mmCIF file of C-alpha atoms and ligand atoms in Angstrom:
data_model
loop_
_atom_site.group_PDB
_atom_site.id
_atom_site.type_symbol
_atom_site.label_atom_id
_atom_site.label_comp_id
_atom_site.label_asym_id
_atom_site.label_seq_id
_atom_site.Cartn_x
_atom_site.Cartn_y
_atom_site.Cartn_z
ATOM 1 C CA MET A 1 0.000 0.000 0.000
ATOM 2 C CA THR A 2 1.320 3.441 -0.906
ATOM 3 C CA ASP A 3 1.872 6.004 1.867
ATOM 4 C CA THR A 4 -0.893 8.282 0.662
ATOM 5 C CA TYR A 5 -3.909 6.865 -1.104
ATOM 6 C CA THR A 6 -7.628 7.087 -1.718
ATOM 7 C CA VAL A 7 -10.127 4.372 -0.929
ATOM 8 C CA ILE A 8 -13.188 3.948 -3.131
ATOM 9 C CA ASN A 9 -16.024 1.964 -1.633
ATOM 10 C CA LEU A 10 -17.895 0.343 -4.507
ATOM 11 C CA ASN A 11 -20.742 -0.825 -2.272
ATOM 12 C CA ASP A 12 -21.390 2.768 -1.294
ATOM 13 C CA LEU A 13 -21.701 3.691 -4.962
ATOM 14 C CA THR A 14 -24.205 0.882 -5.518
ATOM 15 C CA SER A 15 -26.152 1.895 -2.437
ATOM 16 C CA ASN A 16 -26.239 5.560 -3.552
ATOM 17 C CA ALA A 17 -27.517 4.517 -6.965
ATOM 18 C CA GLU A 18 -30.203 2.416 -5.299
ATOM 19 C CA ALA A 19 -31.263 5.247 -3.003
ATOM 20 C CA LEU A 20 -31.474 7.763 -5.872
ATOM 21 C CA THR A 21 -33.244 5.536 -8.392
ATOM 22 C CA GLU A 22 -35.757 4.534 -5.737
ATOM 23 C CA LYS A 23 -36.436 8.044 -4.466
ATOM 24 C CA TYR A 24 -36.717 9.545 -7.933
ATOM 25 C CA SER A 25 -38.424 6.574 -9.600
ATOM 26 C CA GLU A 26 -40.733 8.931 -11.543
ATOM 27 C CA TYR A 27 -37.821 9.186 -13.994
ATOM 28 C CA GLY A 28 -37.446 6.040 -16.059
ATOM 29 C CA THR A 29 -33.869 6.604 -17.107
ATOM 30 C CA PHE A 30 -30.996 7.658 -14.884
ATOM 31 C CA ILE A 31 -27.995 9.005 -16.714
ATOM 32 C CA GLY A 32 -24.950 8.715 -14.497
ATOM 33 C CA ILE A 33 -22.365 11.367 -15.291
ATOM 34 C CA VAL A 34 -18.981 9.673 -15.203
ATOM 35 C CA LYS A 35 -16.815 12.273 -16.938
ATOM 36 C CA GLY A 36 -13.507 13.182 -15.320
ATOM 37 C CA ASP A 37 -12.646 9.571 -14.528
ATOM 38 C CA ALA A 38 -16.024 9.227 -12.767
ATOM 39 C CA TYR A 39 -15.308 12.340 -10.697
ATOM 40 C CA GLY A 40 -11.965 10.853 -9.704
ATOM 41 C CA HIS A 41 -13.425 7.496 -8.620
ATOM 42 C CA GLY A 42 -12.150 5.580 -11.647
ATOM 43 C CA TYR A 43 -14.240 3.740 -14.206
ATOM 44 C CA GLU A 44 -14.622 0.756 -11.897
ATOM 45 C CA ALA A 45 -17.448 2.972 -10.601
ATOM 46 C CA VAL A 46 -19.585 2.375 -13.679
ATOM 47 C CA ASN A 47 -20.404 -1.258 -12.891
ATOM 48 C CA ALA A 48 -21.076 -0.473 -9.224
ATOM 49 C CA LEU A 49 -23.509 2.301 -10.208
ATOM 50 C CA GLN A 50 -25.148 0.131 -12.833
ATOM 51 C CA LYS A 51 -25.728 -2.547 -10.210
ATOM 52 C CA GLY A 52 -27.677 0.042 -8.205
ATOM 53 C CA GLY A 53 -29.970 1.020 -11.072
ATOM 54 C CA VAL A 54 -28.169 3.711 -13.062
ATOM 55 C CA ASN A 55 -29.103 2.620 -16.570
ATOM 56 C CA TYR A 56 -27.350 5.114 -18.855
ATOM 57 C CA PHE A 57 -23.970 6.822 -18.592
ATOM 58 C CA ALA A 58 -22.436 9.987 -19.995
ATOM 59 C CA VAL A 59 -18.848 11.041 -20.574
ATOM 60 C CA SER A 60 -17.259 14.049 -22.194
ATOM 61 C CA SER A 61 -14.794 12.469 -24.604
ATOM 62 C CA LEU A 62 -13.963 9.451 -26.744
ATOM 63 C CA GLU A 63 -10.959 8.724 -24.552
ATOM 64 C CA GLU A 64 -13.187 8.448 -21.478
ATOM 65 C CA ALA A 65 -15.593 6.192 -23.360
ATOM 66 C CA GLU A 66 -12.678 3.984 -24.365
ATOM 67 C CA GLU A 67 -11.660 3.611 -20.722
ATOM 68 C CA ILE A 68 -15.205 2.691 -19.715
ATOM 69 C CA ARG A 69 -15.494 0.031 -22.395
ATOM 70 C CA ARG A 70 -12.588 -1.791 -20.749
ATOM 71 C CA PHE A 71 -14.888 -2.383 -17.778
ATOM 72 C CA ASN A 72 -18.276 -2.391 -19.405
ATOM 73 C CA THR A 73 -18.935 -3.250 -23.033
ATOM 74 C CA SER A 74 -22.700 -2.880 -23.124
ATOM 75 C CA ALA A 75 -23.966 0.039 -20.995
ATOM 76 C CA SER A 76 -25.639 2.866 -22.927
ATOM 77 C CA LEU A 77 -23.103 5.663 -23.145
ATOM 78 C CA LEU A 78 -23.655 9.249 -24.286
ATOM 79 C CA CYS A 79 -20.766 11.518 -25.214
ATOM 80 C CA LEU A 80 -21.740 15.038 -24.093
ATOM 81 C CA GLU A 81 -19.206 16.826 -26.247
ATOM 82 C CA PRO A 82 -19.276 16.543 -30.023
ATOM 83 C CA VAL A 83 -17.057 13.732 -31.285
ATOM 84 C CA SER A 84 -14.726 14.832 -34.054
ATOM 85 C CA ILE A 85 -16.249 13.756 -37.390
ATOM 86 C CA LYS A 86 -12.845 12.314 -38.282
ATOM 87 C CA ARG A 87 -13.254 9.868 -35.418
ATOM 88 C CA ILE A 88 -16.836 8.731 -36.010
ATOM 89 C CA ASP A 89 -15.624 5.203 -36.763
ATOM 90 C CA GLU A 90 -14.153 5.005 -33.280
ATOM 91 C CA ALA A 91 -17.435 6.231 -31.787
ATOM 92 C CA ALA A 92 -19.283 3.492 -33.707
ATOM 93 C CA GLU A 93 -16.849 0.907 -32.414
ATOM 94 C CA LEU A 94 -17.478 2.107 -28.843
ATOM 95 C CA LYS A 95 -21.277 2.027 -29.378
ATOM 96 C CA LEU A 96 -21.592 5.650 -28.320
ATOM 97 C CA THR A 97 -24.700 7.784 -28.342
ATOM 98 C CA LEU A 98 -23.788 11.126 -29.895
ATOM 99 C CA ALA A 99 -24.794 14.620 -28.801
ATOM 100 C CA ILE A 100 -25.654 16.976 -31.672
ATOM 101 C CA PRO A 101 -24.805 20.598 -30.752
ATOM 102 C CA ASP A 102 -25.811 22.388 -33.986
ATOM 103 C CA LEU A 103 -26.844 21.998 -37.625
ATOM 104 C CA ASP A 104 -23.333 22.349 -39.021
ATOM 105 C CA TYR A 105 -22.190 19.406 -36.948
ATOM 106 C CA LEU A 106 -25.251 17.360 -37.898
ATOM 107 C CA ASN A 107 -24.701 18.033 -41.602
ATOM 108 C CA SER A 108 -21.052 16.980 -41.497
ATOM 109 C CA PHE A 109 -22.022 13.933 -39.481
ATOM 110 C CA LEU A 110 -24.753 12.929 -41.944
ATOM 111 C CA SER A 111 -22.475 13.358 -44.918
ATOM 112 C CA CYS A 112 -19.627 11.247 -43.561
ATOM 113 C CA ASP A 113 -19.526 7.742 -44.931
ATOM 114 C CA ASN A 114 -19.934 5.780 -41.710
ATOM 115 C CA LYS A 115 -22.781 3.292 -42.049
ATOM 116 C CA HIS A 116 -23.329 2.621 -38.351
ATOM 117 C CA PRO A 117 -26.822 3.668 -37.179
ATOM 118 C CA PHE A 118 -26.248 5.942 -34.187
ATOM 119 C CA LYS A 119 -28.572 7.015 -31.393
ATOM 120 C CA LEU A 120 -28.535 10.799 -31.221
ATOM 121 C CA HIS A 121 -29.424 13.397 -28.595
ATOM 122 C CA ILE A 122 -30.100 16.959 -29.685
ATOM 123 C CA GLN A 123 -28.475 19.394 -27.324
ATOM 124 C CA ILE A 124 -30.423 22.555 -26.532
ATOM 125 C CA ASP A 125 -28.834 25.761 -25.290
ATOM 126 C CA SER A 126 -31.382 27.070 -22.811
ATOM 127 C CA GLY A 127 -29.191 29.889 -21.539
ATOM 128 C CA PHE A 128 -25.742 28.488 -20.799
ATOM 129 C CA ASN A 129 -24.328 29.731 -24.088
ATOM 130 C CA ARG A 130 -21.971 26.848 -24.417
ATOM 131 C CA LEU A 131 -23.028 23.878 -26.541
ATOM 132 C CA GLY A 132 -26.415 23.481 -28.191
ATOM 133 C CA PHE A 133 -29.119 24.833 -30.499
ATOM 134 C CA LYS A 134 -30.567 28.291 -29.869
ATOM 135 C CA ASP A 135 -33.235 28.376 -32.563
ATOM 136 C CA LYS A 136 -36.408 26.299 -32.607
ATOM 137 C CA ASP A 137 -36.653 26.076 -36.396
ATOM 138 C CA GLU A 138 -33.129 24.692 -36.509
ATOM 139 C CA VAL A 139 -34.065 22.172 -33.833
ATOM 140 C CA LYS A 140 -37.005 21.063 -35.955
ATOM 141 C CA LYS A 141 -34.799 20.923 -39.045
ATOM 142 C CA ALA A 142 -32.311 18.740 -37.168
ATOM 143 C CA ALA A 143 -35.045 16.362 -36.004
ATOM 144 C CA ASP A 144 -36.360 16.077 -39.588
ATOM 145 C CA LEU A 145 -32.889 15.407 -40.973
ATOM 146 C CA ILE A 146 -32.355 12.682 -38.382
ATOM 147 C CA GLU A 147 -35.740 11.156 -39.119
ATOM 148 C CA GLY A 148 -34.806 10.861 -42.796
ATOM 149 C CA SER A 149 -31.485 9.179 -41.984
ATOM 150 C CA ILE A 150 -30.343 5.758 -40.764
ATOM 151 C CA HIS A 151 -29.926 7.250 -37.266
ATOM 152 C CA SER A 152 -32.510 7.671 -34.520
ATOM 153 C CA LEU A 153 -33.368 10.636 -32.360
ATOM 154 C CA GLU A 154 -33.283 9.097 -28.911
ATOM 155 C CA GLY A 155 -33.022 12.200 -26.804
ATOM 156 C CA VAL A 156 -33.175 15.931 -26.369
ATOM 157 C CA TYR A 157 -31.654 17.789 -23.439
ATOM 158 C CA GLN A 158 -30.314 21.011 -21.972
ATOM 159 C CA HIS A 159 -27.977 21.872 -19.085
ATOM 160 C CA TYR A 160 -28.699 24.490 -16.409
ATOM 161 C CA ALA A 161 -26.273 27.331 -15.793
ATOM 162 C CA THR A 162 -27.731 28.021 -12.332
ATOM 163 C CA ALA A 163 -29.162 25.842 -9.573
ATOM 164 C CA GLY A 164 -32.376 27.762 -9.163
ATOM 165 C CA VAL A 165 -32.273 28.186 -5.433
ATOM 166 C CA PHE A 166 -34.073 31.508 -5.720
ATOM 167 C CA ASP A 167 -32.601 32.703 -8.935
ATOM 168 C CA PRO A 168 -35.171 33.562 -11.591
ATOM 169 C CA TYR A 169 -32.797 32.355 -14.299
ATOM 170 C CA TYR A 170 -33.494 28.690 -13.503
ATOM 171 C CA ASP A 171 -37.164 28.930 -14.463
ATOM 172 C CA ALA A 172 -36.274 31.060 -17.470
ATOM 173 C CA GLN A 173 -34.032 28.255 -18.714
ATOM 174 C CA THR A 174 -36.722 25.593 -18.280
ATOM 175 C CA LYS A 175 -39.136 27.805 -20.208
ATOM 176 C CA ARG A 176 -36.591 28.434 -22.944
ATOM 177 C CA PHE A 177 -35.922 24.696 -23.280
ATOM 178 C CA LYS A 178 -39.637 24.023 -23.760
ATOM 179 C CA GLU A 179 -39.876 26.756 -26.379
ATOM 180 C CA LEU A 180 -36.897 25.486 -28.310
ATOM 181 C CA ILE A 181 -38.299 21.960 -28.556
ATOM 182 C CA SER A 182 -41.906 23.054 -29.101
ATOM 183 C CA LEU A 183 -41.937 22.085 -32.789
ATOM 184 C CA LEU A 184 -40.880 18.486 -32.051
ATOM 185 C CA ASP A 185 -43.197 15.555 -31.510
ATOM 186 C CA LEU A 186 -41.987 14.699 -28.022
ATOM 187 C CA SER A 187 -43.979 11.463 -27.908
ATOM 188 C CA LYS A 188 -41.468 10.073 -30.427
ATOM 189 C CA ILE A 189 -38.420 10.975 -28.338
ATOM 190 C CA PRO A 190 -37.799 8.533 -25.486
ATOM 191 C CA LEU A 191 -35.329 10.573 -23.426
ATOM 192 C CA ILE A 192 -36.012 14.177 -22.476
ATOM 193 C CA HIS A 193 -33.563 15.240 -19.801
ATOM 194 C CA LEU A 194 -32.781 18.451 -17.984
ATOM 195 C CA GLY A 195 -30.360 19.542 -15.363
ATOM 196 C CA SER A 196 -28.016 17.884 -12.958
ATOM 197 C CA GLY A 197 -28.008 16.567 -9.405
ATOM 198 C CA ILE A 198 -28.957 19.844 -7.777
ATOM 199 C CA ALA A 199 -31.840 20.393 -10.205
ATOM 200 C CA LEU A 200 -33.000 16.848 -9.475
ATOM 201 C CA MET A 201 -32.975 17.310 -5.712
ATOM 202 C CA ALA A 202 -33.953 20.942 -5.268
ATOM 203 C CA HIS A 203 -36.904 21.054 -7.676
ATOM 204 C CA PRO A 204 -39.985 19.046 -8.535
ATOM 205 C CA LYS A 205 -39.730 17.036 -11.751
ATOM 206 C CA THR A 206 -40.263 19.115 -14.888
ATOM 207 C CA ASP A 207 -43.440 17.694 -16.467
ATOM 208 C CA ILE A 208 -41.898 16.724 -19.819
ATOM 209 C CA ALA A 209 -38.758 15.092 -18.361
ATOM 210 C CA THR A 210 -38.455 11.314 -18.799
ATOM 211 C CA ALA A 211 -34.831 10.969 -17.726
ATOM 212 C CA THR A 212 -32.472 12.730 -15.340
ATOM 213 C CA ARG A 213 -28.732 13.268 -15.147
ATOM 214 C CA MET A 214 -26.789 12.899 -11.911
ATOM 215 C CA GLY A 215 -23.160 13.617 -11.133
ATOM 216 C CA LEU A 216 -21.873 14.530 -7.678
ATOM 217 C CA VAL A 217 -24.898 13.119 -5.810
ATOM 218 C CA MET A 218 -24.178 9.571 -7.007
ATOM 219 C CA TYR A 219 -20.762 9.676 -5.408
ATOM 220 C CA GLY A 220 -22.452 10.255 -2.071
ATOM 221 C CA TYR A 221 -23.081 13.947 -1.486
ATOM 222 C CA ASN A 222 -26.449 15.370 -0.546
ATOM 223 C CA ILE A 223 -26.243 18.754 -2.211
ATOM 224 C CA ALA A 224 -29.885 19.685 -1.670
ATOM 225 C CA PRO A 225 -30.266 23.139 -0.117
ATOM 226 C CA GLU A 226 -30.844 23.251 3.631
ATOM 227 C CA SER A 227 -33.366 25.239 5.627
ATOM 228 C CA TYR A 228 -32.043 28.244 7.459
ATOM 229 C CA GLY A 229 -32.930 26.883 10.885
ATOM 230 C CA SER A 230 -34.543 28.801 13.743
ATOM 231 C CA GLY A 231 -33.872 32.265 15.162
ATOM 232 C CA LEU A 232 -35.110 35.673 14.099
ATOM 233 C CA LYS A 233 -32.481 36.225 11.416
ATOM 234 C CA ASN A 234 -33.340 32.921 9.761
ATOM 235 C CA LYS A 235 -37.066 33.654 9.937
ATOM 236 C CA LEU A 236 -36.363 36.901 8.112
ATOM 237 C CA ARG A 237 -34.354 35.073 5.461
ATOM 238 C CA THR A 238 -37.156 32.550 4.982
ATOM 239 C CA ALA A 239 -39.672 35.389 4.643
ATOM 240 C CA ARG A 240 -37.422 37.154 2.140
ATOM 241 C CA ASP A 241 -37.218 33.980 0.027
ATOM 242 C CA LYS A 242 -41.006 33.568 0.093
ATOM 243 C CA HIS A 243 -41.413 37.143 -1.056
ATOM 244 C CA PHE A 244 -38.863 36.657 -3.827
ATOM 245 C CA GLN A 245 -40.532 33.432 -4.937
ATOM 246 C CA LYS A 246 -43.935 35.132 -5.149
ATOM 247 C CA LYS A 247 -42.660 38.274 -6.814
ATOM 248 C CA TYR A 248 -40.929 36.397 -9.629
ATOM 249 C CA ASN A 249 -43.389 33.494 -9.665
ATOM 250 C CA LEU A 250 -40.547 31.001 -9.146
ATOM 251 C CA SER A 251 -40.979 27.255 -9.000
ATOM 252 C CA GLU A 252 -40.813 25.476 -5.672
ATOM 253 C CA VAL A 253 -37.460 24.866 -3.985
ATOM 254 C CA ILE A 254 -37.211 21.580 -2.088
ATOM 255 C CA ARG A 255 -35.010 21.769 0.997
ATOM 256 C CA ASP A 256 -33.608 19.246 3.469
ATOM 257 C CA VAL A 257 -34.023 16.246 1.173
ATOM 258 C CA GLU A 258 -33.826 13.066 3.199
ATOM 259 C CA ILE A 259 -31.839 10.409 1.424
ATOM 260 C CA ASP A 260 -29.119 8.071 2.595
ATOM 261 C CA LEU A 261 -26.084 8.907 0.471
ATOM 262 C CA LYS A 262 -22.666 7.614 1.435
ATOM 263 C CA PRO A 263 -19.487 9.401 0.354
ATOM 264 C CA ALA A 264 -17.656 6.665 -1.531
ATOM 265 C CA MET A 265 -14.196 8.254 -1.517
ATOM 266 C CA SER A 266 -11.835 8.754 1.389
ATOM 267 C CA MET A 267 -8.180 9.756 1.521
ATOM 268 C CA LYS A 268 -5.548 8.513 3.935
ATOM 269 C CA THR A 269 -1.877 8.830 4.679
ATOM 270 C CA ARG A 270 0.646 7.806 7.337
ATOM 271 C CA ILE A 271 3.092 9.583 9.608
ATOM 272 C CA ILE A 272 6.714 9.652 8.402
ATOM 273 C CA GLN A 273 8.268 11.605 11.272
ATOM 274 C CA ILE A 274 7.253 12.809 14.728
ATOM 275 C CA LYS A 275 9.259 15.638 16.270
ATOM 276 C CA ASP A 276 9.278 18.135 19.103
ATOM 277 C CA VAL A 277 9.169 21.833 18.340
ATOM 278 C CA LYS A 278 10.021 24.458 20.957
ATOM 279 C CA ALA A 279 8.048 27.644 21.538
ATOM 280 C CA GLY A 280 9.345 30.382 19.217
ATOM 281 C CA GLU A 281 10.642 27.990 16.542
ATOM 282 C CA HIS A 282 9.366 28.244 12.984
ATOM 283 C CA ILE A 283 7.834 25.480 10.896
ATOM 284 C CA GLY A 284 7.998 25.114 7.131
ATOM 285 C CA TYR A 285 8.519 27.297 4.073
ATOM 286 C CA LEU A 286 8.881 31.047 4.583
ATOM 287 C CA ALA A 287 9.077 30.267 8.291
ATOM 288 C CA ALA A 288 5.448 31.237 8.031
ATOM 289 C CA TYR A 289 4.374 29.427 11.179
ATOM 290 C CA THR A 290 5.809 30.169 14.625
ATOM 291 C CA ALA A 291 5.138 27.773 17.508
ATOM 292 C CA GLU A 292 3.495 29.633 20.368
ATOM 293 C CA GLU A 293 4.243 26.829 22.798
ATOM 294 C CA ASP A 294 6.291 23.646 22.938
ATOM 295 C CA MET A 295 4.552 21.124 20.721
ATOM 296 C CA LYS A 296 4.745 17.786 18.979
ATOM 297 C CA ILE A 297 4.251 17.632 15.245
ATOM 298 C CA ALA A 298 3.838 14.824 12.725
ATOM 299 C CA VAL A 299 5.195 15.066 9.186
ATOM 300 C CA LEU A 300 2.836 13.629 6.569
ATOM 301 C CA PRO A 301 3.903 12.552 3.046
ATOM 302 C CA VAL A 302 1.150 14.495 1.327
ATOM 303 C CA GLY A 303 1.100 17.874 -0.402
ATOM 304 C CA TYR A 304 -0.212 19.619 -3.475
ATOM 305 C CA ASN A 305 1.336 16.890 -5.617
ATOM 306 C CA ASN A 306 -1.487 14.760 -4.211
ATOM 307 C CA GLY A 307 -4.140 17.088 -5.562
ATOM 308 C CA ILE A 308 -5.124 18.747 -2.292
ATOM 309 C CA GLY A 309 -4.170 22.287 -3.326
ATOM 310 C CA HIS A 310 -1.672 24.415 -1.433
ATOM 311 C CA LYS A 311 -4.072 26.377 0.758
ATOM 312 C CA ASP A 312 -4.702 25.287 4.306
ATOM 313 C CA ASN A 313 -7.522 27.564 5.461
ATOM 314 C CA GLY A 314 -7.846 25.940 8.866
ATOM 315 C CA ARG A 315 -7.224 22.454 7.497
ATOM 316 C CA VAL A 316 -7.421 19.581 9.959
ATOM 317 C CA VAL A 317 -6.761 15.856 9.619
ATOM 318 C CA GLU A 318 -8.321 13.047 11.636
ATOM 319 C CA ILE A 319 -6.235 10.604 13.631
ATOM 320 C CA LYS A 320 -7.854 8.038 15.941
ATOM 321 C CA GLY A 321 -11.150 9.927 15.792
ATOM 322 C CA LYS A 322 -9.674 13.313 16.803
ATOM 323 C CA LEU A 323 -8.976 16.356 14.641
ATOM 324 C CA TYR A 324 -5.473 17.861 14.429
ATOM 325 C CA PRO A 325 -4.585 21.149 12.692
ATOM 326 C CA VAL A 326 -2.073 21.666 9.907
ATOM 327 C CA VAL A 327 0.850 23.882 10.951
ATOM 328 C CA GLY A 328 3.018 25.668 8.397
ATOM 329 C CA GLU A 329 2.702 25.802 4.622
ATOM 330 C CA ILE A 330 1.595 22.822 2.573
ATOM 331 C CA GLY A 331 4.521 21.776 0.359
ATOM 332 C CA MET A 332 4.598 19.776 -2.849
ATOM 333 C CA ASN A 333 4.932 16.457 -1.053
ATOM 334 C CA MET A 334 4.777 17.105 2.657
ATOM 335 C CA MET A 335 2.893 18.914 5.362
ATOM 336 C CA CYS A 336 2.913 18.988 9.147
ATOM 337 C CA VAL A 337 0.185 18.649 11.732
ATOM 338 C CA LYS A 338 0.245 19.490 15.417
ATOM 339 C CA ILE A 339 -0.393 16.302 17.378
ATOM 340 C CA ASP A 340 -0.388 15.160 21.014
ATOM 341 C CA GLU A 341 1.209 12.388 23.090
ATOM 342 C CA SER A 342 -1.476 9.870 22.131
ATOM 343 C CA ILE A 343 -0.358 9.684 18.502
ATOM 344 C CA GLY A 344 2.267 7.258 17.208
ATOM 345 C CA TYR A 345 3.772 6.098 13.924
ATOM 346 C CA ASP A 346 1.247 3.320 13.433
ATOM 347 C CA ASP A 347 -1.759 5.579 13.488
ATOM 348 C CA GLU A 348 -3.611 6.083 10.243
ATOM 349 C CA VAL A 349 -4.248 9.683 9.171
ATOM 350 C CA THR A 350 -7.474 10.619 7.356
ATOM 351 C CA LEU A 351 -7.568 13.689 5.108
ATOM 352 C CA LEU A 352 -11.054 13.070 3.703
ATOM 353 C CA GLY A 353 -13.686 10.825 5.248
ATOM 354 C CA GLY A 354 -14.748 10.152 8.826
ATOM 355 C CA LYS A 355 -15.276 13.496 10.523
ATOM 356 C CA ILE A 356 -13.847 15.362 7.547
ATOM 357 C CA THR A 357 -16.568 16.023 5.013
ATOM 358 C CA LEU A 358 -16.117 17.003 1.394
ATOM 359 C CA GLY A 359 -17.531 20.429 2.268
ATOM 360 C CA MET A 360 -14.808 20.911 4.902
ATOM 361 C CA PHE A 361 -12.092 19.742 2.516
ATOM 362 C CA SER A 362 -13.404 22.143 -0.096
ATOM 363 C CA ARG A 363 -13.181 25.070 2.339
ATOM 364 C CA PHE A 364 -9.669 24.097 3.496
ATOM 365 C CA SER A 365 -8.392 23.927 -0.059
ATOM 366 C CA GLY A 366 -10.437 26.619 -1.764
ATOM 367 C CA LEU A 367 -11.317 23.985 -4.384
ATOM 368 C CA GLY A 368 -14.858 23.170 -5.539
ATOM 369 C CA LEU A 369 -16.533 19.934 -4.410
ATOM 370 C CA ALA A 370 -16.080 18.039 -7.673
ATOM 371 C CA GLU A 371 -12.640 19.598 -8.080
ATOM 372 C CA VAL A 372 -11.533 18.059 -4.765
ATOM 373 C CA LEU A 373 -12.701 14.582 -5.813
ATOM 374 C CA LEU A 374 -11.026 14.875 -9.204
ATOM 375 C CA GLY A 375 -7.817 16.233 -7.704
ATOM 376 C CA ILE A 376 -7.330 13.561 -5.092
ATOM 377 C CA GLY A 377 -8.884 10.730 -7.101
ATOM 378 C CA LYS A 378 -6.601 11.253 -10.058
ATOM 379 C CA ASN A 379 -3.397 12.061 -8.198
ATOM 380 C CA ASN A 380 -3.268 9.179 -5.757
ATOM 381 C CA LYS A 381 -3.322 5.436 -5.977
ATOM 382 C CA ARG A 382 -6.893 4.218 -5.593
ATOM 383 C CA TYR A 383 -7.790 1.118 -3.634
ATOM 384 C CA TYR A 384 -11.200 -0.396 -4.202
ATOM 385 C CA VAL A 385 -13.157 -2.012 -1.398
ATOM 386 C CA GLU A 386 -16.582 -3.616 -1.266
ATOM 387 C CA GLU A 387 -17.807 -3.615 2.290
HETATM 388 C C1 PLP B 401 -21.268 17.462 -15.382
HETATM 389 C C2 PLP B 401 -22.623 17.424 -15.934
HETATM 390 C C3 PLP B 401 -23.720 16.976 -15.150
HETATM 391 C C4 PLP B 401 -23.582 16.559 -13.707
HETATM 392 O O1 PLP B 401 -23.570 17.630 -12.856
HETATM 393 P P1 PLP B 401 -23.614 17.440 -11.268
HETATM 394 O O2 PLP B 401 -23.761 18.828 -10.799
HETATM 395 O O3 PLP B 401 -22.342 16.811 -10.839
HETATM 396 O O4 PLP B 401 -24.805 16.591 -10.954
HETATM 397 C C5 PLP B 401 -24.946 16.902 -15.756
HETATM 398 N N1 PLP B 401 -25.116 17.256 -17.052
HETATM 399 C C6 PLP B 401 -24.117 17.694 -17.822
HETATM 400 C C7 PLP B 401 -24.373 18.068 -19.238
HETATM 401 C C8 PLP B 401 -22.838 17.811 -17.291
HETATM 402 O O5 PLP B 401 -21.831 18.259 -18.058
#
């Protein structure tokens, strides 16, 4: 076992998939987003999620799809970014579903000489201004072109730019999506999907949706918004939200979603040196930290080379169920924590997991939630457990 590593619990992934597909069973199809090496969990995750009921997957590139096919040859797999027309043969080989972002792409695709009948999803730009159609006549034209080809129009979708926890833009995007697909015969299109995990959890199902896409939530994080709690200040905030909701006629926001999701990834390391530091001595680069009292520190073989970032905004690690603070700067490969007499060389150190939530890790590092998982998942050896 390497000194610093991540542990991925495959049973947790299966259990999360079960919990989500059961709770949101009004959707028939669950598209698991496994781009970015399955958010740093590795493509072993695909089979574990499939076991729990995720019945479609999506990646962002051919290379990712290739990796997945090493573990799973049959799962339905959508590539969210347009595959280079030059590489359509590879996409056919990988049995990919293709996303169609505009008419130009569709025309080049239809005129290439590949004879494989593809499943296609038309991508709608409902306000992100990234990929997708922005004109309803073009959307209709695309659907007609596909209908007259050897390919089939399996899906139509958009992606939200905002989470819609009291921002009017969320509803505007849903409305725009409906407008842009209004000339299509939706009864002929099996998969109509909007949004992401937060849209799934924080809002009621959009009437026309038949499928949903989930990323972060599947890996075990309940990202649903929380209530403000009690107290006068919070009552005022709640009242302000109600007012805002009424004024802009916003759709309902669902808070405090109860669902048993288990973070599947944890990160551990070991202690490589324990030493005494006297009051007044400095620790680490730039002598940035000065010991205020005599103390014991442990040196850990983990730094920004392990994808944790270099910031340590109040970072703590967990050893034997207790939290210990980082002292000094985080280096490329090492950092120090202030410990006590109870800690020895054999004690395992947890950087993520146990008492240390992804939210805490994100605040320590200044990295986003998914960014943390990607950073530590990709930069450390991963061990898979099923327990
Ligand atoms: C990444 C991505 C998702 C998943 O988002 P989460 O916030 O992790 O649930 C969904 N849809 C598309 C198009 C994406 O690119």
